[in-house]
């Protein structure tokens, strides 16, 4: 998801004039849009699907990092012990 600076930087005044067009652009392009005020970035707008996918991916990466940290700290248990604790018979 690469930002196209020629298309994806929009002044806040344009959003005020035609919010539906800008929202559809964010949704249809699958790219974030940088909103500016007085030439400076103030906010990012993106489609809901992209936002949800990004949040899911972020949570997944965070869980992997936590798992790797627990392995490093030797906070692990055997599969047999885990099954026993969960009441799963093999």
Short mmCIF file of N, CA and C in Angstrom, two decimals:
data_model
loop_
_atom_site.label_atom_id
_atom_site.label_comp_id
_atom_site.label_asym_id
_atom_site.label_seq_id
_atom_site.Cartn_x
_atom_site.Cartn_y
_atom_site.Cartn_z
N UNK A 1 0.86 -1.17 0.00
CA UNK A 1 0.00 0.00 0.00
C UNK A 1 0.90 1.23 0.00
N UNK A 2 1.24 1.70 -1.16
CA UNK A 2 2.13 2.84 -1.31
C UNK A 2 1.32 4.11 -1.53
N UNK A 3 1.67 5.16 -0.80
CA UNK A 3 1.00 6.44 -0.97
C UNK A 3 1.47 7.08 -2.27
N UNK A 4 0.52 7.55 -3.06
CA UNK A 4 0.83 8.29 -4.28
C UNK A 4 0.66 9.77 -3.96
N UNK A 5 1.77 10.46 -3.76
CA UNK A 5 1.71 11.83 -3.30
C UNK A 5 0.94 12.75 -4.24
N UNK A 6 0.90 12.42 -5.52
CA UNK A 6 0.15 13.25 -6.47
C UNK A 6 -1.36 13.10 -6.29
N UNK A 7 -1.80 12.01 -5.65
CA UNK A 7 -3.23 11.74 -5.52
C UNK A 7 -3.70 11.63 -4.07
N UNK A 8 -2.80 11.32 -3.16
CA UNK A 8 -3.22 10.94 -1.82
C UNK A 8 -2.96 11.99 -0.75
N UNK A 9 -2.59 13.20 -1.14
CA UNK A 9 -2.46 14.30 -0.20
C UNK A 9 -3.52 15.32 -0.56
N UNK A 10 -4.43 15.56 0.38
CA UNK A 10 -5.60 16.38 0.08
C UNK A 10 -5.76 17.44 1.16
N UNK A 11 -5.96 18.69 0.77
CA UNK A 11 -6.21 19.74 1.76
C UNK A 11 -7.54 19.50 2.48
N UNK A 12 -7.57 19.84 3.75
CA UNK A 12 -8.78 19.68 4.55
C UNK A 12 -9.96 20.43 3.92
N UNK A 13 -9.69 21.53 3.26
CA UNK A 13 -10.76 22.29 2.60
C UNK A 13 -11.45 21.46 1.53
N UNK A 14 -10.70 20.60 0.81
CA UNK A 14 -11.31 19.72 -0.19
C UNK A 14 -12.23 18.70 0.48
N UNK A 15 -11.83 18.21 1.65
CA UNK A 15 -12.66 17.26 2.39
C UNK A 15 -13.96 17.93 2.83
N UNK A 16 -13.88 19.18 3.24
CA UNK A 16 -15.07 19.92 3.67
C UNK A 16 -16.04 20.13 2.51
N UNK A 17 -15.49 20.36 1.32
CA UNK A 17 -16.32 20.62 0.14
C UNK A 17 -17.00 19.35 -0.36
N UNK A 18 -16.26 18.24 -0.43
CA UNK A 18 -16.81 17.02 -1.00
C UNK A 18 -16.35 15.79 -0.20
N UNK A 19 -16.88 15.61 1.01
CA UNK A 19 -16.41 14.49 1.85
C UNK A 19 -16.69 13.12 1.24
N UNK A 20 -17.80 12.96 0.55
CA UNK A 20 -18.14 11.66 -0.05
C UNK A 20 -17.13 11.23 -1.09
N UNK A 21 -16.68 12.17 -1.91
CA UNK A 21 -15.70 11.86 -2.95
C UNK A 21 -14.39 11.41 -2.33
N UNK A 22 -13.94 12.09 -1.29
CA UNK A 22 -12.68 11.75 -0.64
C UNK A 22 -12.80 10.41 0.07
N UNK A 23 -13.92 10.18 0.74
CA UNK A 23 -14.14 8.89 1.42
C UNK A 23 -14.14 7.75 0.42
N UNK A 24 -14.79 7.94 -0.71
CA UNK A 24 -14.80 6.90 -1.75
C UNK A 24 -13.41 6.68 -2.32
N UNK A 25 -12.63 7.74 -2.47
CA UNK A 25 -11.26 7.60 -2.97
C UNK A 25 -10.44 6.75 -2.01
N UNK A 26 -10.59 7.00 -0.71
CA UNK A 26 -9.85 6.21 0.28
C UNK A 26 -10.28 4.75 0.23
N UNK A 27 -11.58 4.52 0.11
CA UNK A 27 -12.10 3.15 0.06
C UNK A 27 -11.68 2.43 -1.22
N UNK A 28 -11.82 3.10 -2.35
CA UNK A 28 -11.58 2.45 -3.64
C UNK A 28 -10.10 2.29 -3.97
N UNK A 29 -9.26 3.22 -3.53
CA UNK A 29 -7.83 3.15 -3.86
C UNK A 29 -7.07 2.18 -2.96
N UNK A 30 -7.66 1.85 -1.80
CA UNK A 30 -7.00 0.98 -0.82
C UNK A 30 -5.69 1.58 -0.33
N UNK A 31 -5.61 2.93 -0.38
CA UNK A 31 -4.43 3.64 0.11
C UNK A 31 -4.88 4.69 1.11
N UNK A 32 -4.04 5.00 2.09
CA UNK A 32 -4.39 6.08 3.03
C UNK A 32 -4.28 7.44 2.34
N UNK A 33 -5.07 8.38 2.83
CA UNK A 33 -5.04 9.74 2.31
C UNK A 33 -4.56 10.65 3.43
N UNK A 34 -3.57 11.47 3.13
CA UNK A 34 -3.06 12.44 4.10
C UNK A 34 -3.84 13.73 3.95
N UNK A 35 -4.48 14.16 5.03
CA UNK A 35 -5.21 15.41 5.03
C UNK A 35 -4.29 16.50 5.58
N UNK A 36 -4.29 17.65 4.90
CA UNK A 36 -3.40 18.73 5.30
C UNK A 36 -4.19 19.99 5.63
N UNK A 37 -3.58 20.81 6.46
CA UNK A 37 -4.10 22.13 6.78
C UNK A 37 -2.91 23.09 6.78
N UNK A 38 -3.01 24.13 5.97
CA UNK A 38 -1.91 25.09 5.82
C UNK A 38 -0.61 24.40 5.40
N UNK A 39 -0.76 23.37 4.56
CA UNK A 39 0.41 22.68 4.02
C UNK A 39 1.05 21.66 4.93
N UNK A 40 0.47 21.41 6.08
CA UNK A 40 1.04 20.44 7.02
C UNK A 40 0.05 19.30 7.24
N UNK A 41 0.59 18.09 7.36
CA UNK A 41 -0.26 16.93 7.61
C UNK A 41 -0.91 17.02 8.98
N UNK A 42 -2.22 16.72 9.03
CA UNK A 42 -2.93 16.77 10.31
C UNK A 42 -3.68 15.47 10.62
N UNK A 43 -3.97 14.68 9.60
CA UNK A 43 -4.73 13.45 9.84
C UNK A 43 -4.57 12.52 8.63
N UNK A 44 -4.89 11.26 8.86
CA UNK A 44 -4.87 10.27 7.80
C UNK A 44 -6.26 9.64 7.72
N UNK A 45 -6.73 9.46 6.51
CA UNK A 45 -8.04 8.84 6.27
C UNK A 45 -7.81 7.58 5.45
N UNK A 46 -8.45 6.50 5.85
CA UNK A 46 -8.33 5.28 5.07
C UNK A 46 -9.65 4.54 5.09
N UNK A 47 -9.81 3.64 4.14
CA UNK A 47 -11.03 2.85 4.06
C UNK A 47 -11.16 1.92 5.26
N UNK A 48 -12.39 1.62 5.62
CA UNK A 48 -12.65 0.78 6.78
C UNK A 48 -12.03 -0.60 6.65
N UNK A 49 -12.13 -1.22 5.49
CA UNK A 49 -11.57 -2.56 5.29
C UNK A 49 -10.06 -2.56 5.51
N UNK A 50 -9.38 -1.54 4.98
CA UNK A 50 -7.93 -1.45 5.16
C UNK A 50 -7.59 -1.24 6.63
N UNK A 51 -8.37 -0.41 7.31
CA UNK A 51 -8.14 -0.17 8.73
C UNK A 51 -8.29 -1.46 9.53
N UNK A 52 -9.38 -2.19 9.27
CA UNK A 52 -9.61 -3.45 10.00
C UNK A 52 -8.50 -4.46 9.72
N UNK A 53 -8.08 -4.57 8.46
CA UNK A 53 -6.99 -5.49 8.12
C UNK A 53 -5.70 -5.10 8.82
N UNK A 54 -5.42 -3.81 8.85
CA UNK A 54 -4.20 -3.31 9.50
C UNK A 54 -4.24 -3.62 11.00
N UNK A 55 -5.37 -3.41 11.64
CA UNK A 55 -5.48 -3.68 13.07
C UNK A 55 -5.34 -5.17 13.37
N UNK A 56 -5.92 -6.01 12.52
CA UNK A 56 -5.80 -7.46 12.70
C UNK A 56 -4.34 -7.90 12.54
N UNK A 57 -3.68 -7.36 11.53
CA UNK A 57 -2.27 -7.69 11.29
C UNK A 57 -1.41 -7.22 12.46
N UNK A 58 -1.69 -6.03 12.96
CA UNK A 58 -0.94 -5.49 14.10
C UNK A 58 -1.10 -6.37 15.34
N UNK A 59 -2.32 -6.82 15.61
CA UNK A 59 -2.56 -7.69 16.76
C UNK A 59 -1.84 -9.02 16.59
N UNK A 60 -1.82 -9.56 15.37
CA UNK A 60 -1.15 -10.82 15.09
C UNK A 60 0.35 -10.70 15.33
N UNK A 61 0.95 -9.63 14.82
CA UNK A 61 2.39 -9.41 15.00
C UNK A 61 2.71 -9.22 16.48
N UNK A 62 1.85 -8.51 17.19
CA UNK A 62 2.05 -8.30 18.63
C UNK A 62 2.00 -9.64 19.38
N UNK A 63 1.07 -10.52 19.00
CA UNK A 63 0.97 -11.84 19.64
C UNK A 63 2.21 -12.68 19.35
N UNK A 64 2.73 -12.60 18.15
CA UNK A 64 3.96 -13.33 17.81
C UNK A 64 5.12 -12.82 18.64
N UNK A 65 5.25 -11.51 18.74
CA UNK A 65 6.33 -10.92 19.54
C UNK A 65 6.21 -11.35 21.00
N UNK A 66 5.00 -11.37 21.53
CA UNK A 66 4.80 -11.80 22.91
C UNK A 66 5.18 -13.26 23.08
N UNK A 67 4.80 -14.09 22.13
CA UNK A 67 5.16 -15.51 22.19
C UNK A 67 6.66 -15.73 22.13
N UNK A 68 7.34 -15.00 21.27
CA UNK A 68 8.80 -15.11 21.18
C UNK A 68 9.47 -14.65 22.47
N UNK A 69 8.93 -13.61 23.08
CA UNK A 69 9.47 -13.14 24.36
C UNK A 69 9.29 -14.20 25.45
N UNK A 70 8.12 -14.84 25.46
CA UNK A 70 7.87 -15.89 26.45
C UNK A 70 8.80 -17.08 26.24
N UNK A 71 9.09 -17.41 25.00
CA UNK A 71 10.05 -18.49 24.72
C UNK A 71 11.42 -18.10 25.25
N UNK A 72 11.82 -16.86 24.97
CA UNK A 72 13.13 -16.38 25.42
C UNK A 72 13.23 -16.40 26.95
N UNK A 73 12.13 -16.10 27.63
CA UNK A 73 12.11 -16.08 29.09
C UNK A 73 11.80 -17.46 29.67
N UNK A 74 11.77 -18.47 28.81
CA UNK A 74 11.52 -19.86 29.19
C UNK A 74 10.17 -20.03 29.90
N UNK A 75 9.18 -19.31 29.44
CA UNK A 75 7.82 -19.43 29.96
C UNK A 75 7.01 -20.32 29.02
N UNK A 76 7.48 -21.54 28.87
CA UNK A 76 6.84 -22.49 27.96
C UNK A 76 6.47 -23.75 28.71
N UNK A 77 5.60 -24.53 28.11
CA UNK A 77 5.27 -25.84 28.67
C UNK A 77 5.13 -26.83 27.53
N UNK A 78 5.26 -28.07 27.86
CA UNK A 78 5.18 -29.10 26.84
C UNK A 78 3.76 -29.21 26.31
N UNK A 79 3.63 -29.80 25.13
CA UNK A 79 2.31 -30.01 24.55
C UNK A 79 1.47 -30.91 25.44
N UNK A 80 2.09 -31.93 25.99
CA UNK A 80 1.36 -32.86 26.88
C UNK A 80 0.82 -32.12 28.10
N UNK A 81 1.64 -31.25 28.70
CA UNK A 81 1.18 -30.49 29.86
C UNK A 81 0.06 -29.52 29.50
N UNK A 82 0.17 -28.90 28.33
CA UNK A 82 -0.87 -27.97 27.89
C UNK A 82 -2.18 -28.70 27.66
N UNK A 83 -2.13 -29.87 27.02
CA UNK A 83 -3.34 -30.65 26.79
C UNK A 83 -3.97 -31.09 28.10
N UNK A 84 -3.13 -31.50 29.04
CA UNK A 84 -3.62 -31.93 30.35
C UNK A 84 -4.31 -30.76 31.06
N UNK A 85 -3.69 -29.60 31.02
CA UNK A 85 -4.25 -28.41 31.66
C UNK A 85 -5.59 -28.02 31.03
N UNK A 86 -5.71 -28.21 29.72
CA UNK A 86 -6.95 -27.86 29.01
C UNK A 86 -7.98 -28.99 29.01
N UNK A 87 -7.60 -30.13 29.56
CA UNK A 87 -8.52 -31.27 29.61
C UNK A 87 -8.72 -31.94 28.27
N UNK A 88 -7.71 -31.91 27.44
CA UNK A 88 -7.78 -32.53 26.11
C UNK A 88 -7.11 -33.89 26.19
N UNK A 89 -7.85 -34.93 25.86
CA UNK A 89 -7.29 -36.28 25.87
C UNK A 89 -6.75 -36.62 24.49
N UNK A 90 -5.62 -37.31 24.48
CA UNK A 90 -5.04 -37.71 23.19
C UNK A 90 -5.17 -39.19 22.99
#
